[in-house]
Amino acid sequence: MTQPNNHVDTSPAFPTSADNAELAQHLSRRSFLYSLSAIALTACGGGAGELLSAAAPRVAVRAGAPTPFTHPGLLHTSADFTRMAAKYTTSPWSDSWALLIANGHAQSTYSPSPQAVVYRGSDGVHAENYSKLMNDAAAAYECAVRWKISGNTAYANTAVLIMNQWSATLTAIGGDTNALLAAGIYGYEFANAGEIMRTYSGWAAADQTAFKNMMSGIFYPICTDFLVRHNNTDWTHYWANWDLCAIACILAIGVLCDDGAKFDEAVNYFKTGGGNGRIFKAVYYLHPGYLGQWQESGRDQGHATLGIALGGAICEMAWNQGVDLYGYDNNRFLAGAEYVAKSNLIQSGTTYYTVPYIKYNNVDNVNQTVFATGSQGTKRFCWALVYNHYVNRMGLAAPYSKQFATVVQPEGGPNIGETSGAFDQLGFGTLTCLRDPIASGALPSGLTGYVTAGQPVLSWWGSAYATSYNVKRATVSGGPYTTIQTGITDLLTYTDTTAPSGTNYYVVTAIISGVESAVSNQATVITGTPLHTYLTFDESSGTTAADATGLGHTGTLNGGASWVVGKKNNAVSLNGSTGYVSLPANLLTDVGDFTIATWVYWNTASNWQRIFDLGDGTGQYMYLTAKNGSVMRFATTINGGNGEQGINHTAALAVGQWVHVAVTLSGQTGTLYVNGASVGSNTSMFHAPFRLGSTSQNWLGRSQFSADPYFNGKIDDFRIYRGALSASAISTLYTS
């Protein structure tokens, strides 16, 4: 099946702007993660049109202790090959096997075409020849799989021949910035072939070493450099797939070469990295029911579906080494897969399912306001892997991934003569990934809730064999629970329009074969407008500002911040150069609607001085600045400055006097108040505080941007409320 050839970078290089036994075994393995902070990252040179080779400067990483890797242990393990060998003569496995053995790459007569230098993208001098690498990597993998299942060593010998010739020939990968795509995609695919063949007695140890040296010395430096520098661009310039192919390659090389540091580099970037390959950013926005809008869904569906192919490969390779990226952040990758699958499936006739969509923008001002229908319906051979993990290993419901896996079954793979899009994934998932149906589904799980427009919104993950779900609520943790809704099918979300003010406890049950299951995890949602954090700043000594709510959200004075007389009793004074107040990490991770209010006294007007800035660096934050040009501004983003949603006052904060400022968010309506009066609003603010994710830099008087000045003035009576206070309540805060 021909795949789209649609992921070439045409922008400037430097723009200005598993079953129960297997599961038990898996969970018992050591999860060998080292702190990314222990890895010294050194940026290196290079840009468009340059040759990236083993001699190029590279990121330095610590060696790490020897790691007990499982081999083979990338996309397929020994247990997987045992299953394939038992199933390949039975449909539907046999259908995918038939496609494999008919494929031009999976032939013992296949002849490789190694190149000294592979070019992808134009450097103005050399013609592109990356098709040689993509075909040979596919052939090495297909021959390796054919050998492992059939036992015919003719195919093993061909796979070895391909890898040996490349490791004896390749010296560099070049072209323009698209060289990264060649290194990342074909690198992880080639590494998978090598990992399968490592147990073959006909592959000499010296030749294996040469192959590993090629992978770690040529492919790895390009990928790690990209993740560090992004070609000296803003991190939002590159789409998620660029980071993901680099992550996949680094992770695969780590396992192939028994290099724990490389493996952990990839895993940690997937979890907490600075670019769009971080799963938090690749799945840009979680809609109710855990439909996770993919970062490229406003671009086109060829790229969105590629993200699932790459993300699935990363998760499976990590899983086979005992690290669960599939389930990380409450199955965030599944949320993205379900969104992409649904949006590319026909609902009826020629009409596709509709999915919710929120605006996406980046440093290049792409300003994608609607879901992109370009290449909609793209059928990539990646869905068997996703479906079989979440449903037949874990017992979860993944209805749209399941449907897509059925649509593309039996999965084939890239064949000779197809365009590069077909080679973005190795394919044959029906043969390699399909499992017998799980005996019973999991309980409903992953239940979460947040408040928007005053009402709790719940989402949860379903059970593989459930037909519907019931929602129950209690006012005491652990129940007793009262059923408030039955018969929920799709989407798995519920908005509680009758929730009483206060703390509400929710659980969900599933109906399976007419029987109600045990309850899910409990989710706690607080409605109304209770105080969340209250710093009176009435202390007169020390560096701790107590939280009057008793919830422990204390402030810490830093950098010379001091106590002075304030608007009400005392206040904290910030010197404009080093002084600020830090608040606890992850302060707002369960807050939807909110109010932040405080008294401020500004000594000296200067652009970008922050009254507060709550976030995790320059990619995700929520701030109020006294002056942005000529106006006070509140803004929030999870995608850097160009993704900000803001509210501007018509003037800057007044200097030399106490001023009461407040910001509220109810649903998607944000309102900015000065001295009890509304001075601006925005009805399209969809990034509530909890959507910022983990935040480690929650500050009063200091910006996420190191070049911005510190606040010069005093802050008093700082309050955070759950829920949006009414206009009259804000006025009362001011007048009191």
C-alpha positions as MATLAB code, in Angstrom:
seq = 'MTQPNNHVDTSPAFPTSADNAELAQHLSRRSFLYSLSAIALTACGGGAGELLSAAAPRVAVRAGAPTPFTHPGLLHTSADFTRMAAKYTTSPWSDSWALLIANGHAQSTYSPSPQAVVYRGSDGVHAENYSKLMNDAAAAYECAVRWKISGNTAYANTAVLIMNQWSATLTAIGGDTNALLAAGIYGYEFANAGEIMRTYSGWAAADQTAFKNMMSGIFYPICTDFLVRHNNTDWTHYWANWDLCAIACILAIGVLCDDGAKFDEAVNYFKTGGGNGRIFKAVYYLHPGYLGQWQESGRDQGHATLGIALGGAICEMAWNQGVDLYGYDNNRFLAGAEYVAKSNLIQSGTTYYTVPYIKYNNVDNVNQTVFATGSQGTKRFCWALVYNHYVNRMGLAAPYSKQFATVVQPEGGPNIGETSGAFDQLGFGTLTCLRDPIASGALPSGLTGYVTAGQPVLSWWGSAYATSYNVKRATVSGGPYTTIQTGITDLLTYTDTTAPSGTNYYVVTAIISGVESAVSNQATVITGTPLHTYLTFDESSGTTAADATGLGHTGTLNGGASWVVGKKNNAVSLNGSTGYVSLPANLLTDVGDFTIATWVYWNTASNWQRIFDLGDGTGQYMYLTAKNGSVMRFATTINGGNGEQGINHTAALAVGQWVHVAVTLSGQTGTLYVNGASVGSNTSMFHAPFRLGSTSQNWLGRSQFSADPYFNGKIDDFRIYRGALSASAISTLYTS';
ca = [
       0.000    0.000    0.000;
       1.491    3.307   -1.009;
       2.089    5.772    1.788;
       2.285    9.536    1.448;
       5.659   11.095    0.848;
       4.867   14.250    2.715;
       7.261   14.990    5.528;
      10.081   16.822    3.819;
      11.202   19.966    5.592;
      10.953   22.810    3.135;
      11.303   25.594    5.685;
      14.529   27.473    6.323;
      17.108   25.789    8.527;
      17.302   28.921   10.653;
      13.868   30.612   10.662;
      13.574   33.938   12.256;
      10.908   33.319   14.311;
       1.398   -8.281   25.986;
      -0.777  -11.770   27.990;
      -0.836  -12.230   31.828;
       2.351  -14.330   32.120;
       4.208  -12.017   29.839;
       2.803   -9.001   31.615;
       3.907  -10.323   35.012;
       7.377  -10.931   33.620;
       7.481   -7.475   32.114;
       6.461   -5.702   35.285;
       9.111   -7.564   37.278;
      11.955   -6.291   35.140;
      14.174   -3.573   36.357;
      13.277   -0.109   35.154;
      16.720    1.309   34.626;
      16.221    5.036   34.337;
      18.917    7.486   35.194;
      18.324   11.140   35.801;
      18.655   13.193   32.659;
      20.333   15.803   34.781;
      23.289   13.428   35.070;
      23.806   13.617   31.326;
      26.036   16.444   30.239;
      24.653   17.880   27.048;
      27.040   19.825   24.888;
      25.590   21.717   21.953;
      27.464   21.255   18.717;
      27.723   23.073   15.466;
      26.055   22.386   12.156;
      23.288   23.679   10.011;
      21.603   23.365    6.673;
      23.554   21.789    3.881;
      26.372   20.510    6.053;
      27.691   16.966    6.148;
      26.931   15.217    9.434;
      29.432   12.442   10.047;
      31.076   10.392   12.749;
      33.662   13.123   12.990;
      31.089   15.817   13.750;
      30.937   17.253   17.278;
      28.379   15.343   19.350;
      26.493   15.379   22.589;
      28.540   13.936   25.441;
      26.685   11.497   27.709;
      27.935    9.599   30.704;
      28.652    5.905   30.140;
      26.418    4.604   32.930;
      26.692    1.239   34.653;
      26.229   -1.966   32.610;
      22.533   -2.578   32.101;
      20.841   -5.999   31.924;
      19.122   -5.441   28.600;
      16.760   -8.075   27.191;
      17.854   -9.414   23.784;
      16.326   -9.457   21.339;
      14.432   -6.577   22.815;
      13.440   -3.832   20.417;
      10.178   -4.216   18.517;
      10.219   -8.009   19.010;
      11.358  -10.367   21.777;
      12.051  -14.102   21.761;
       8.528  -14.661   23.100;
       7.150  -12.637   20.211;
       8.976  -14.760   17.636;
       7.758  -17.941   19.355;
       4.210  -16.634   18.984;
       4.722  -15.674   15.356;
       6.168  -19.102   14.518;
       3.131  -20.766   16.104;
       0.634  -18.509   14.326;
       1.957  -17.690   10.873;
       0.104  -20.530    9.141;
      -3.231  -19.425   10.649;
      -5.323  -16.511    9.430;
      -5.067  -13.576    9.873;
      -1.367  -13.986   10.748;
      -0.919  -16.022    7.573;
      -2.332  -13.201    5.468;
       0.340  -10.840    6.717;
       2.990  -13.586    6.294;
       1.908  -13.977    2.680;
       2.504  -10.268    2.141;
       5.931  -10.555    3.723;
       7.202  -13.468    1.636;
       5.881  -11.836   -1.538;
       7.641   -8.567   -0.772;
      10.634   -7.755   -2.920;
      12.708   -6.898    0.127;
      12.169  -10.267    1.872;
      14.038  -12.338   -0.689;
      17.315  -14.205   -0.215;
      18.404  -12.850   -3.595;
      18.042   -9.224   -2.515;
      21.114   -7.196   -3.383;
      22.030   -4.174   -1.209;
      23.259   -0.822   -2.465;
      25.459    0.661    0.261;
      26.551    4.264   -0.114;
      29.556    6.059    1.298;
      27.418    9.102    2.014;
      23.625    9.175    2.176;
      21.960   12.417    1.162;
      18.425   13.450    2.072;
      17.459   16.957    1.163;
      19.419   19.188   -1.149;
      22.796   20.565   -0.166;
      23.056   22.248   -3.554;
      25.735   19.837   -4.730;
      24.737   16.189   -4.304;
      21.709   14.320   -5.569;
      19.495   12.605   -3.006;
      20.191    8.873   -2.629;
      18.515    8.072    0.687;
      16.188    5.605   -1.054;
      19.128    3.179   -1.070;
      19.283    3.264    2.721;
      15.530    3.088    3.288;
      15.145    0.082    0.978;
      18.124   -1.772    2.427;
      17.062   -1.161    6.049;
      13.596   -2.489    5.188;
      15.119   -5.497    3.422;
      17.417   -6.306    6.342;
      14.452   -6.226    8.726;
      12.129   -8.260    6.494;
      14.752  -10.919    5.818;
      15.550  -11.070    9.549;
      11.879  -11.608   10.427;
      11.478  -14.201    7.658;
      14.484  -16.108    9.035;
      13.298  -16.001   12.652;
       9.882  -17.406   11.726;
      10.833  -19.899    9.007;
      14.288  -20.906   10.258;
      15.674  -20.647    6.732;
      19.178  -19.284    7.080;
      19.269  -18.045    3.494;
      17.313  -15.026    4.689;
      19.549  -14.586    7.722;
      22.564  -14.525    5.416;
      20.949  -11.852    3.262;
      20.162   -9.685    6.290;
      23.770  -10.045    7.460;
      25.081   -9.226    3.987;
      23.084   -6.003    3.905;
      24.271   -4.861    7.311;
      27.885   -5.821    6.724;
      28.092   -3.974    3.430;
      26.623   -0.836    4.931;
      28.877   -0.846    7.974;
      31.893   -1.275    5.671;
      30.825    1.579    3.397;
      28.861    4.338    5.120;
      30.838    7.282    6.406;
      28.237   10.008    6.792;
      24.650   11.170    6.314;
      24.169   14.583    4.774;
      21.990   16.821    2.639;
      20.073   19.583    4.340;
      18.202   19.462    7.644;
      16.194   16.514    6.274;
      19.279   14.376    6.945;
      17.808   13.973   10.414;
      14.822   12.136    8.960;
      17.111    9.668    7.201;
      19.179    9.112   10.341;
      16.175    8.876   12.646;
      13.704    6.781   10.691;
      16.033    4.418    8.839;
      18.356    4.356   11.852;
      15.792    2.891   14.223;
      14.642    0.484   11.519;
      18.196   -0.679   10.763;
      18.888   -1.103   14.488;
      15.830   -3.360   14.741;
      17.244   -5.593   12.007;
      20.564   -5.769   13.842;
      18.855   -6.566   17.144;
      16.982   -9.510   15.597;
      20.134  -10.872   13.955;
      22.434  -10.586   16.980;
      21.757  -14.248   17.975;
      22.570  -15.602   14.502;
      25.752  -17.675   14.592;
      26.487  -16.705   11.001;
      27.014  -13.054   11.914;
      30.611  -12.742   13.042;
      31.310  -10.872   16.261;
      33.621   -8.451   14.475;
      30.924   -7.675   11.922;
      28.366   -7.098   14.672;
      30.777   -4.690   16.295;
      31.281   -2.833   13.036;
      27.510   -2.504   12.598;
      27.064   -1.210   16.124;
      29.886    1.255   15.594;
      28.180    2.554   12.471;
      24.888    3.024   14.347;
      26.459    4.733   17.339;
      29.061    6.677   15.393;
      27.030    7.954   12.421;
      23.306    7.726   13.159;
      23.358    8.600   16.867;
      25.278   11.896   16.734;
      22.859   13.372   14.220;
      19.830   12.446   16.331;
      21.155   13.567   19.693;
      22.435   16.824   18.249;
      19.026   17.531   16.796;
      17.281   17.020   20.132;
      19.706   19.413   21.782;
      19.821   22.184   19.173;
      16.915   21.726   16.765;
      19.279   23.241   14.201;
      19.512   26.401   16.294;
      15.821   27.149   15.908;
      13.040   27.709   18.396;
      11.861   24.276   19.553;
       8.333   24.860   18.246;
       9.628   25.223   14.674;
       9.972   21.454   14.235;
       6.974   19.151   14.220;
       6.641   16.274   16.687;
       7.731   13.661   14.146;
      11.217   15.119   13.870;
      11.838   14.656   17.576;
      10.096   11.272   17.599;
      12.245    9.730   14.866;
      15.366   10.938   16.694;
      14.080    9.473   19.985;
      13.280    6.151   18.268;
      16.752    5.941   16.774;
      18.570    6.791   19.998;
      16.493    4.308   22.019;
      17.047    1.536   19.452;
      20.791    2.171   19.340;
      20.897    2.146   23.139;
      19.455   -1.371   23.256;
      21.457   -2.632   20.284;
      24.701   -1.385   21.817;
      23.834   -2.170   25.466;
      24.254    1.522   26.178;
      22.091    2.498   29.147;
      22.866    6.195   28.844;
      21.547    6.384   25.285;
      18.462    4.372   26.216;
      17.742    6.694   29.112;
      18.403    9.765   27.007;
      15.590    8.709   24.704;
      13.195    7.681   27.469;
      13.715   10.870   29.411;
      13.243   13.042   26.336;
       9.956   11.284   25.556;
       8.848   12.078   29.120;
      10.298   15.492   29.822;
      12.192   16.767   26.785;
      12.157   20.307   25.510;
      10.673   19.739   22.058;
       7.476   18.513   20.480;
       8.597   14.869   20.765;
       7.857   15.055   24.482;
       4.570   13.145   24.708;
       2.994   15.990   26.683;
       3.542   18.227   23.679;
       3.011   15.670   20.903;
      -0.446   15.063   22.372;
      -1.103   18.753   22.450;
      -4.532   18.896   24.114;
      -6.701   16.355   25.944;
     -10.351   16.782   25.027;
     -13.012   15.210   27.297;
     -13.102   11.438   26.970;
      -9.339   11.368   26.448;
      -9.302   12.314   22.807;
      -5.771   13.627   22.558;
      -5.348   16.184   19.792;
      -2.079   15.390   18.010;
       0.364   18.209   17.502;
       0.237   17.827   13.704;
      -3.535   17.332   13.354;
      -3.912   20.868   12.069;
      -1.178   20.274    9.498;
      -2.301   17.134    7.618;
      -3.190   13.544    8.399;
      -0.176   11.970    6.708;
       1.970   13.556    9.380;
      -0.487   12.926   12.225;
      -0.611    9.201   11.439;
       3.187    9.109   11.163;
       3.293   10.306   14.758;
       1.390    7.196   15.846;
       3.740    4.948   13.877;
       6.816    6.487   15.492;
       5.306    6.859   18.956;
       4.096    3.269   18.945;
       7.544    2.005   17.985;
       9.147    4.002   20.790;
       6.655    2.688   23.357;
       7.044   -0.938   22.245;
      10.835   -0.847   22.253;
      10.850    0.652   25.749;
       8.201   -1.838   26.947;
      10.378   -4.746   25.876;
      13.078   -3.384   28.176;
      10.726   -3.026   31.167;
       9.859    0.663   30.763;
       6.194    1.541   30.286;
       5.921    4.556   28.031;
       2.568    3.333   26.730;
       1.014    4.001   30.129;
       3.039    7.101   30.955;
       1.009   10.137   31.982;
      -2.254    8.178   32.187;
      -1.913    6.565   28.751;
      -1.332    9.875   27.025;
      -0.039    8.156   23.892;
      -3.286    6.161   23.672;
      -5.216    9.412   23.866;
      -3.299   10.645   20.836;
      -3.742    7.363   18.982;
      -7.506    7.335   19.575;
      -7.820   10.899   18.312;
      -5.775   10.255   15.185;
      -7.548    6.954   14.499;
     -11.027    8.421   14.916;
     -10.315   11.428   12.787;
      -9.085    9.239    9.921;
     -11.868    6.652    9.975;
     -15.018    6.666    7.870;
     -18.116    6.923   10.053;
     -20.635    6.367    7.282;
     -20.493    6.379    3.503;
     -17.721    8.789    2.631;
     -18.033   10.886    5.793;
     -15.263   10.818    8.352;
     -15.828   10.983   12.083;
     -15.574   14.494   13.453;
     -13.265   15.307   16.335;
     -12.946   18.426   18.492;
     -10.075   20.730   17.660;
      -8.452   23.711   19.322;
      -6.119   26.221   17.703;
      -2.400   25.502   17.357;
       0.331   28.004   16.636;
       4.118   28.020   16.726;
       7.107   30.240   16.108;
       6.420   30.173   12.363;
       2.913   31.487   12.994;
       1.207   28.524   11.309;
      -1.985   29.567   13.136;
      -3.871   26.331   12.544;
      -7.438   27.076   13.583;
      -9.209   24.016   12.137;
      -8.601   20.276   11.803;
      -6.717   19.599    8.567;
      -8.375   17.255    6.085;
      -5.316   16.903    3.842;
      -4.408   13.209    3.432;
      -7.340   12.282    5.686;
      -7.822    8.516    5.787;
      -4.085    7.754    5.474;
      -3.615    4.035    6.181;
      -0.304    3.419    7.859;
       0.755   -0.055    8.986;
       1.039    0.811   12.675;
      -2.342    0.100   14.219;
      -1.944   -3.605   15.085;
       0.829   -2.671   17.505;
      -1.225    0.006   19.268;
      -4.426   -2.033   19.456;
      -2.778   -5.235   20.646;
      -0.888   -3.550   23.443;
      -3.702   -1.566   24.946;
      -6.507   -4.084   24.377;
      -4.978   -7.582   24.233;
      -2.137   -6.949   26.677;
      -3.672   -4.453   29.066;
      -7.424   -5.094   28.720;
      -8.294   -1.465   28.037;
     -10.808   -0.226   25.524;
      -9.339    1.450   22.457;
     -12.298    1.449   20.075;
     -10.906    3.625   17.304;
      -7.432    2.086   17.288;
      -9.156   -1.309   17.192;
     -11.286   -0.223   14.259;
      -8.301    1.106   12.352;
      -6.332   -2.099   13.012;
      -9.230   -3.966   11.400;
      -9.300   -1.596    8.428;
      -5.610   -2.103    7.592;
      -5.540   -5.850    8.382;
      -3.604   -7.700    7.152;
      -0.752   -5.268    7.499;
       1.933   -5.416    4.851;
       5.079   -3.339    4.634;
       7.060   -1.120    2.312;
       7.825   -2.652   -1.058;
      10.334   -1.890   -3.765;
       9.349    1.108   -5.821;
       7.151    2.815   -3.227;
       7.750    6.370   -2.057;
       9.423    7.262    1.204;
       6.194    7.510    3.201;
       5.773    3.743    2.939;
       9.160    3.302    4.636;
       8.325    5.429    7.674;
       7.249    2.241    9.470;
       8.402   -1.367    9.170;
       4.881   -2.801    8.919;
       3.631   -6.421    9.025;
       2.009   -5.765   12.406;
      -0.699   -8.383   11.887;
       2.060  -10.985   11.777;
       4.353   -9.527   14.424;
       1.998   -7.887   16.926;
      -1.402   -9.614   16.743;
      -2.292  -11.488   19.929;
      -5.145  -13.741   20.946;
      -7.958  -11.762   22.595;
      -7.386  -11.114   26.272;
      -9.545  -13.321   28.528;
     -11.098  -10.427   30.458;
     -10.880   -6.686   30.378;
      -9.427   -4.373   32.974;
     -11.567   -2.336   35.348;
     -12.351    1.216   34.255;
      -9.274    3.223   35.154;
      -7.484    6.527   34.887;
     -10.534    8.471   36.111;
      -9.801   12.163   36.426;
     -11.885   15.273   36.825;
     -11.556   19.018   36.647;
     -13.880   21.983   36.958;
     -14.791   24.067   33.952;
     -17.504   26.715   33.945;
     -18.272   25.608   37.506;
     -19.031   21.989   36.621;
     -16.956   18.812   37.107;
     -15.924   17.143   33.858;
     -14.870   13.487   34.200;
     -12.927   11.259   31.793;
     -11.782    7.660   32.136;
     -10.323    4.700   30.285;
     -12.723    1.877   29.476;
     -12.590   -1.911   29.705;
     -11.997   -4.133   26.672;
     -15.370   -5.932   26.833;
     -17.588   -3.327   28.466;
     -20.795   -2.229   26.739;
     -21.526    0.805   28.923;
     -20.494    2.660   32.061;
     -22.085    4.133   35.178;
     -20.893    7.184   37.103;
     -21.257    7.343   40.894;
     -20.700   10.233   43.308;
     -20.167   10.591   47.065;
     -19.507   13.420   49.503;
     -17.243   11.210   51.638;
     -14.086    9.591   50.341;
     -14.679    5.878   49.781;
     -18.432    6.277   49.604;
     -21.160    5.271   49.927;
     -21.653    6.297   46.294;
     -24.860    7.249   44.561;
     -25.293    6.455   40.868;
     -25.829    9.684   38.988;
     -25.595    8.475   35.389;
     -25.927    5.109   33.615;
     -25.555    3.869   30.061;
     -22.554    5.954   28.962;
     -20.987    4.472   25.854;
     -18.826    6.823   23.795;
     -17.103    9.138   24.552;
     -16.098    8.083   28.060;
     -16.764   11.423   29.694;
     -19.443   12.930   31.915;
     -20.197   16.492   32.973;
     -21.869   16.643   36.398;
     -24.340   19.494   36.160;
     -25.843   18.686   39.599;
     -22.660   18.527   41.665;
     -23.051   20.214   45.071;
     -20.578   22.882   46.084;
     -17.639   21.384   47.949;
     -15.615   18.205   47.634;
     -17.106   15.480   45.447;
     -15.777   11.932   45.050;
     -16.426    9.972   41.864;
     -15.991    6.395   40.654;
     -17.007    4.614   37.462;
     -18.196    1.040   36.895;
     -18.477   -0.965   33.674;
     -21.271   -3.199   32.434;
     -19.694   -6.383   31.057;
     -21.981   -9.198   29.802;
     -24.812   -7.580   31.748;
     -22.906   -7.529   35.045;
     -21.645   -4.396   36.790;
     -17.929   -4.385   37.531;
     -16.109   -3.230   40.617;
     -15.380    0.472   40.794;
     -12.559    2.388   39.175;
     -10.068    4.527   41.003;
     -11.669    7.456   42.836;
     -11.381   10.981   41.480;
     -11.790   14.017   43.723;
     -13.211   17.248   42.315;
     -13.715   20.411   44.372;
     -16.421   22.800   43.229;
     -17.316   26.292   44.385;
     -14.686   28.931   45.085;
     -12.668   27.829   48.128;
      -9.261   29.312   48.759;
      -6.469   27.195   47.356;
      -3.507   29.341   48.456;
      -3.431   32.432   50.685;
      -0.181   34.215   51.440;
      -0.915   37.178   53.729;
       2.772   38.128   53.824;
       2.306   39.354   57.403;
       5.551   37.820   58.663;
       8.307   40.149   59.792;
      11.317   37.835   59.725;
      12.610   34.655   58.098;
      12.172   33.515   54.531;
       8.890   31.608   54.788;
       5.478   33.016   53.924;
       2.804   30.858   55.553;
      -0.226   29.637   53.634;
      -3.242   30.715   55.679;
      -5.420   28.005   54.107;
      -3.517   25.331   56.024;
      -2.920   23.449   52.785;
       0.820   23.931   52.945;
       1.309   26.049   49.850;
       3.977   28.128   51.546;
       6.032   30.755   49.800;
       9.803   31.043   50.108;
      11.590   34.380   49.872;
      14.692   34.302   47.669;
      17.412   36.643   46.444;
      17.089   39.371   49.043;
      13.296   39.575   49.194;
      12.376   41.219   52.505;
       9.515   42.148   54.766;
       8.111   45.687   54.786;
       4.929   47.475   55.739;
       2.259   46.572   53.245;
      -1.261   47.356   52.148;
      -2.582   45.139   54.928;
      -0.101   44.787   57.787;
       3.117   43.581   56.152;
       4.088   42.763   52.576;
       7.018   41.239   50.705;
       9.399   43.654   49.028;
      11.220   42.671   45.835;
      14.293   44.600   44.739;
      13.963   44.335   40.966;
      17.235   42.496   40.479;
      17.362   39.233   42.448;
      14.374   39.078   44.779;
      11.400   36.812   44.226;
       9.057   34.396   46.032;
       8.915   30.743   45.036;
       5.790   28.624   45.457;
       5.593   24.799   45.634;
       6.058   22.751   42.496;
       2.955   21.447   40.716;
       0.829   23.996   42.522;
      -2.089   23.994   40.099;
      -2.094   20.493   38.593;
      -5.724   19.864   39.692;
      -7.086   23.361   39.113;
      -9.435   24.204   36.250;
     -11.455   27.367   36.827;
      -9.485   29.734   39.027;
      -9.021   33.184   40.505;
      -5.695   34.800   41.358;
      -5.841   38.114   43.212;
      -3.257   40.266   44.970;
      -2.271   43.797   45.956;
       0.841   45.160   44.267;
       2.896   48.333   44.603;
       5.161   48.996   41.623;
       8.201   51.138   42.187;
       9.652   51.482   38.713;
       8.063   50.845   35.334;
       9.911   48.377   33.117;
       8.731   45.973   30.444;
       8.068   42.332   31.311;
       8.378   42.566   35.081;
       6.236   39.700   36.377;
       3.755   39.960   39.216;
       3.504   36.188   38.996;
       4.744   33.569   36.550;
       3.742   29.941   37.172;
       5.239   27.360   34.836;
       8.027   25.048   33.791;
      10.252   27.153   31.605;
       9.634   29.098   28.449;
       7.403   26.455   26.858;
       4.559   26.287   29.382;
       3.570   29.029   31.784;
       0.891   31.396   33.076;
       1.901   34.948   33.937;
       0.739   38.445   34.783;
       3.104   41.218   33.799;
       2.795   44.810   34.941;
       3.822   46.123   31.548;
       4.020   44.597   28.081;
       4.857   47.526   25.888;
       2.237   49.940   27.151;
      -0.273   47.537   28.732;
      -0.655   45.093   31.588;
      -0.987   41.538   30.239;
      -2.088   38.124   31.483;
      -1.220   35.128   29.296;
      -0.991   31.356   29.377;
       0.534   28.830   26.996;
       1.845   25.284   26.665;
       3.540   26.048   23.371;
       5.847   28.972   23.938;
       5.281   32.622   23.232;
       3.561   32.226   19.878;
       0.990   29.913   21.447;
      -0.020   32.407   24.136;
      -3.658   33.126   24.913;
      -3.809   36.508   26.573;
      -5.776   39.396   28.007;
      -4.472   42.926   27.668;
      -5.432   45.943   29.763;
      -5.550   49.270   27.991;
      -2.785   50.589   30.251;
       0.218   49.442   32.234;
       0.073   48.976   35.981;
       0.170   52.278   37.809;
       3.449   53.178   39.507;
       3.871   54.450   43.058;
       0.572   53.272   44.507;
      -1.159   50.154   45.767;
      -3.241   48.501   43.043;
      -5.493   45.473   43.355;
      -5.190   43.070   40.422;
      -7.104   39.843   39.753;
      -7.487   37.287   36.984;
     -10.315   34.748   36.681;
     -11.020   31.848   34.336;
     -14.446   30.246   33.979;
     -14.597   27.658   31.212;
     -12.771   29.406   28.398;
     -13.554   32.953   29.518;
     -10.718   34.807   31.170;
     -11.178   38.205   32.787;
      -8.605   40.705   34.043;
      -9.529   43.114   36.856;
      -7.828   46.227   38.187;
      -9.083   47.823   41.384;
     -12.261   45.741   41.316;
     -13.241   46.581   37.737;
     -12.955   44.439   34.615;
     -10.406   45.851   32.205;
     -10.233   43.053   29.643;
     -11.470   39.582   28.746;
     -10.872   36.712   26.346;
     -13.505   34.062   25.588;
     -11.083   31.644   23.910;
      -8.704   30.700   26.721;
      -8.643   26.906   26.642;
      -5.435   26.331   28.634;
      -6.676   26.035   32.229;
      -3.893   25.763   34.845;
      -3.965   21.953   35.058;
      -3.179   21.822   31.363;
       0.266   23.280   32.091;
       1.195   19.842   33.451;
       4.070   19.613   35.906;
       5.394   23.023   36.924;
       8.620   23.428   38.868;
       9.052   27.188   38.533;
       6.135   28.898   40.257;
       7.255   32.405   41.097;
       6.087   35.790   42.285;
       8.206   38.599   40.885;
      10.285   36.514   38.474;
       9.838   35.503   34.842;
      10.367   32.139   33.129;
      12.503   34.092   30.663;
      15.927   34.765   32.173;
      16.407   38.017   30.284;
      13.291   39.610   31.773;
      13.756   41.934   34.752;
      12.614   40.959   38.228;
       9.659   42.790   39.764;
      10.583   45.981   41.571;
       7.981   46.654   44.228;
       5.807   45.092   46.888;
       3.257   42.268   46.848;
       0.628   41.689   49.530;
      -2.360   39.452   50.220;
      -1.715   36.952   47.414;
      -4.656   34.594   46.876;
      -5.496   31.679   44.602;
      -9.078   30.391   44.568;
     -10.501   27.322   42.960;
     -13.241   28.522   40.687;
     -13.843   31.910   39.174;
     -15.038   34.581   41.588;
     -17.869   36.719   40.296;
     -17.330   40.329   39.353;
     -19.057   41.416   42.560;
     -16.827   39.143   44.638;
     -13.747   40.666   43.006;
     -15.094   44.124   43.783;
     -15.604   43.094   47.403;
     -12.007   41.861   47.620;
     -10.893   45.272   46.435;
     -13.070   47.350   48.710;
     -12.368   45.224   51.772;
];
